[in-house]
Amino acid sequence: MRLTRYLLPTLKENPAEAQIASHRLMLRAGLIRQEAAGIYAWLPLGLRVLKNIERIVREEMDRAGAVELLMPTLQLADLWRESGRYDAYGPEMLRIRDRHERELLYGPTNEEMITEIFRSYVGSWRSLPLNLYQVQWKFRDEQRPRFGVMRGREFLMKDAYSFDLDEAAARRSYQRMFVAYLRMFDRMGVKAIPMRAETGPIGGDLSHEFLVLAQTGESAVFCDRAVLDLPVPGADVDYGGDLTSLVEAWTAPYAATEDVHEVERFERDVPAERRLLARGIEVGQIFYFGTKYSVPMNAVVRHADGIERPIHGGCYGVGVSRLVGAIIEASHDDQGIVWPDGVAPFQVGLLHLKHGDGRVDAACESLYASLRAAGLSVLLDDTDERPGAKFARMDLIGLPWQVRVGPRGLDNGTVELKHRASGERREMAPDDAVAFLRQALSPLQPDDQP
Amino acid sequence: MRLTRYLLPTLKENPAEAQIASHRLMLRAGLIRQEAAGIYAWLPLGLRVLKNIERIVREEMDRAGAVELLMPTLQLADLWRESGRYDAYGPEMLRIRDRHERELLYGPTNEEMITEIFRSYVGSWRSLPLNLYQVQWKFRDEQRPRFGVMRGREFLMKDAYSFDLDEAAARRSYQRMFVAYLRMFDRMGVKAIPMRAETGPIGGDLSHEFLVLAQTGESAVFCDRAVLDLPVPGADVDYGGDLTSLVEAWTAPYAATEDVHEVERFERDVPAERRLLARGIEVGQIFYFGTKYSVPMNAVVRHADGIERPIHGGCYGVGVSRLVGAIIEASHDDQGIVWPDGVAPFQVGLLHLKHGDGRVDAACESLYASLRAAGLSVLLDDTDERPGAKFARMDLIGLPWQVRVGPRGLDNGTVELKHRASGERREMAPDDAVAFLRQALSPLQPDDQP
């Protein structure tokens, strides 16, 4: 993409309304624009990050055997009356009347609708286990939306729902999601720690939150440092096999948010030198809720013995739009964002440092073509601004690698590479730069086929 | 994907509520489920088609130089008061009050919001031309939603907005979209004919609708058969060059919907043997509306001469969810849907014809792995149903190619290929079938990089 043909409205000053780093940087780097309290437009650069996160989420959900569908944003109020949650949900539910005075609502979550879909089509034990997921916009009418996309009202969420014959099978479904979550957050370049959690309004008796560690996180977290060194399961993890030991390894070390923190247990079980007091941002939560929705909504299947029994359910959320903010909280410096490779909006920023210089024009065009032919995504800064402004903007938007092309380097036959995260720079011949970046960055891949 | 691990609820009977072929077939083939009047959930198979259409739309928009962003579904009423359309829009606009009694609406279209975004960030002639687009859910509270996704209330639309310095440049932007539309519909495997159209509530003085020809189309269309034989521009079309002659070639032959049909002109200009009276379904419309929104909303840019002038705008819609229905209207038979290759939910249906036969199991597993390794998407029918039911379902869901694996064929070392569109069948060795299908179908491609 050529910057002169793009929309990238960066800001030099910190916007007054933004209280946290990610909100400031998302506004400054031209990722989002507020359209109403807690409602944002995703500008082109921000949308690319959002889509990268979506892609990773989908690939890992598909790999774990989940099946994607898409439910509408609006739902009938009557569906929520069936589960008893319509009145219970409170003012965060956006209630709507259409032209015929029918009561609708903007879905804040989808347990009711997915249960209704399931019971309409699935009647036999043969169809289970089944895990259905979607990536869809949701709305919660927060009393006081703030912190940008971290606590917005209209937000993008991945929500998955598992259906199983009994508790034992449902716990296996839960474990598959647990492992898929470890993988997806790892691919996004953040440390996300699973922590035992309260189940809240979703219900049930087993739940874990996944928190991204960030100094500016919203919650205090207390954990055993041992959890930081656990190896994340590889792409070859066997979702058909027994994942118990893997999940146990990740849940054995102490890890708790302040809500459920037990000081005594922490001090008894964790040696002082391994006690980590950090802060974190919740980016996902998984629940096993048993028959909480299947009983009132009559979602039953016939077992092999011919008897119908309510299914055992779980649900599994990831805050897709919130993750954009959480990743920035975990990965930024004074100059701006430092995107992890897996989610960066472009992999390479190519800087043209001398407007009107034919040699620099030619070198940039050639590099732009070669890098793209190597399957890399490239943002070419072809504006007529001065180099200092280009350096500052490129650091602010945080692409993993910069290639700086100017007349002085070309005199020596070189361009300059800068690695955004480490700040390391090196000179090399243009062709070597392409070969180096092709090695350092993976080319874009088509989505894994389910 | 293995059918036993999927959710594909096909129906044997025609649902009583569906009046048109696409609605019937979308329900019967398990593509959608109605959740409220005009509001649908996209079941897994339907979502795959929707995403294929989205992908083609994005690739062709990017190729034509448009830049993707994403606006929220909900908008502030005040924004529409600025353009004067809030009161004018009527009961199709879904009006909402949030917990603080602020007036919101579910966007039926986005001219106001994109103009507001544009004027906030773009001030100089240097940034133009600019074409911003999104693929987003919209809501129009139709008095009487019907015909499934063809006239739904919550629907997915691609909407693009161009910004230019003057009318001449805006007409060039219009031409780029005109050409991109020819390409995208062609890639979806349908004949879409551009027809001069009324501008309606969007405003402006230049507009074309694109109608997919289908016997069951909603509108009568009158056209010169010559338009059917025009070559669609290739992927190498030069969007930077002059597209006038290309657009003129496509607009010269007579083509009109009944709304604007001129009998006299038709009979004068089109020889009798070339007069085509057909039916069509509108799947896209493009508009040049000049300064209709930029003047009231003060979207101006400074020209090279230092003077600020309102921009000249156009907008360009594609009914993404509607296209799923339109493609089915144009491509089905008595047995079911006949998906064009470009949008098919899976490219190959692999049928296991003898449950419990180890040789068939092994041949199916081997074919499943080889076809996927060749980059093809495959739905393996591994259920225990009888062959007749499997044939009927596979014909109903309309995948382009079927590979039928049974004991009798394997005795001769062959499997049977069936081409859904032509009905043609042939026997070949499993390895030859893989090689043949790899040739016949393109492997999945990553999205074109912008």
mmCIF file of C-alpha atoms in Angstrom, chain B residues 64 131 162 164 167-183 206 208 210 233 237-251 286-288 314 316:
data_model
loop_
_atom_site.group_PDB
_atom_site.id
_atom_site.type_symbol
_atom_site.label_atom_id
_atom_site.label_comp_id
_atom_site.label_asym_id
_atom_site.label_seq_id
_atom_site.Cartn_x
_atom_site.Cartn_y
_atom_site.Cartn_z
ATOM 1 C CA ALA B 64 -9.375 -0.877 -8.101
ATOM 2 C CA ASN B 131 -12.260 5.708 -2.234
ATOM 3 C CA SER B 162 -15.384 8.126 -3.491
ATOM 4 C CA ASP B 164 -12.776 13.732 -5.771
ATOM 5 C CA GLU B 167 -16.808 16.237 -11.524
ATOM 6 C CA ALA B 168 -14.368 14.981 -14.146
ATOM 7 C CA ALA B 169 -12.264 13.186 -11.528
ATOM 8 C CA ALA B 170 -15.401 11.858 -9.817
ATOM 9 C CA ARG B 171 -16.556 10.377 -13.100
ATOM 10 C CA ARG B 172 -13.223 8.592 -13.388
ATOM 11 C CA SER B 173 -13.750 7.149 -9.888
ATOM 12 C CA TYR B 174 -17.216 6.102 -11.002
ATOM 13 C CA GLN B 175 -15.743 4.349 -14.014
ATOM 14 C CA ARG B 176 -13.248 2.451 -11.859
ATOM 15 C CA MET B 177 -16.108 1.118 -9.740
ATOM 16 C CA PHE B 178 -18.120 0.297 -12.848
ATOM 17 C CA VAL B 179 -15.261 -1.879 -14.091
ATOM 18 C CA ALA B 180 -14.615 -3.430 -10.662
ATOM 19 C CA TYR B 181 -18.275 -4.419 -10.533
ATOM 20 C CA LEU B 182 -18.102 -6.110 -13.925
ATOM 21 C CA ARG B 183 -15.153 -8.127 -12.639
ATOM 22 C CA LEU B 206 -25.799 9.448 -12.683
ATOM 23 C CA HIS B 208 -26.243 2.348 -12.805
ATOM 24 C CA PHE B 210 -26.199 -4.122 -11.904
ATOM 25 C CA PRO B 233 -12.119 -6.865 -18.307
ATOM 26 C CA VAL B 237 -7.147 -3.916 -16.343
ATOM 27 C CA ASP B 238 -5.327 -0.606 -15.868
ATOM 28 C CA TYR B 239 -7.261 1.310 -13.235
ATOM 29 C CA GLY B 240 -4.797 4.165 -13.581
ATOM 30 C CA GLY B 241 -5.621 4.549 -17.267
ATOM 31 C CA ASP B 242 -8.625 5.874 -19.146
ATOM 32 C CA LEU B 243 -11.574 3.510 -18.767
ATOM 33 C CA THR B 244 -13.998 5.581 -20.832
ATOM 34 C CA SER B 245 -14.054 3.360 -23.898
ATOM 35 C CA LEU B 246 -14.485 0.255 -21.766
ATOM 36 C CA VAL B 247 -17.419 1.784 -19.886
ATOM 37 C CA GLU B 248 -18.904 3.097 -23.122
ATOM 38 C CA ALA B 249 -18.756 -0.354 -24.690
ATOM 39 C CA TRP B 250 -20.771 -1.670 -21.756
ATOM 40 C CA THR B 251 -23.277 1.183 -21.697
ATOM 41 C CA ILE B 286 -23.437 2.898 -8.183
ATOM 42 C CA PHE B 287 -24.116 6.619 -7.911
ATOM 43 C CA TYR B 288 -22.393 9.861 -8.712
ATOM 44 C CA GLY B 314 -20.080 8.930 -5.384
ATOM 45 C CA TYR B 316 -21.152 2.209 -4.670
#
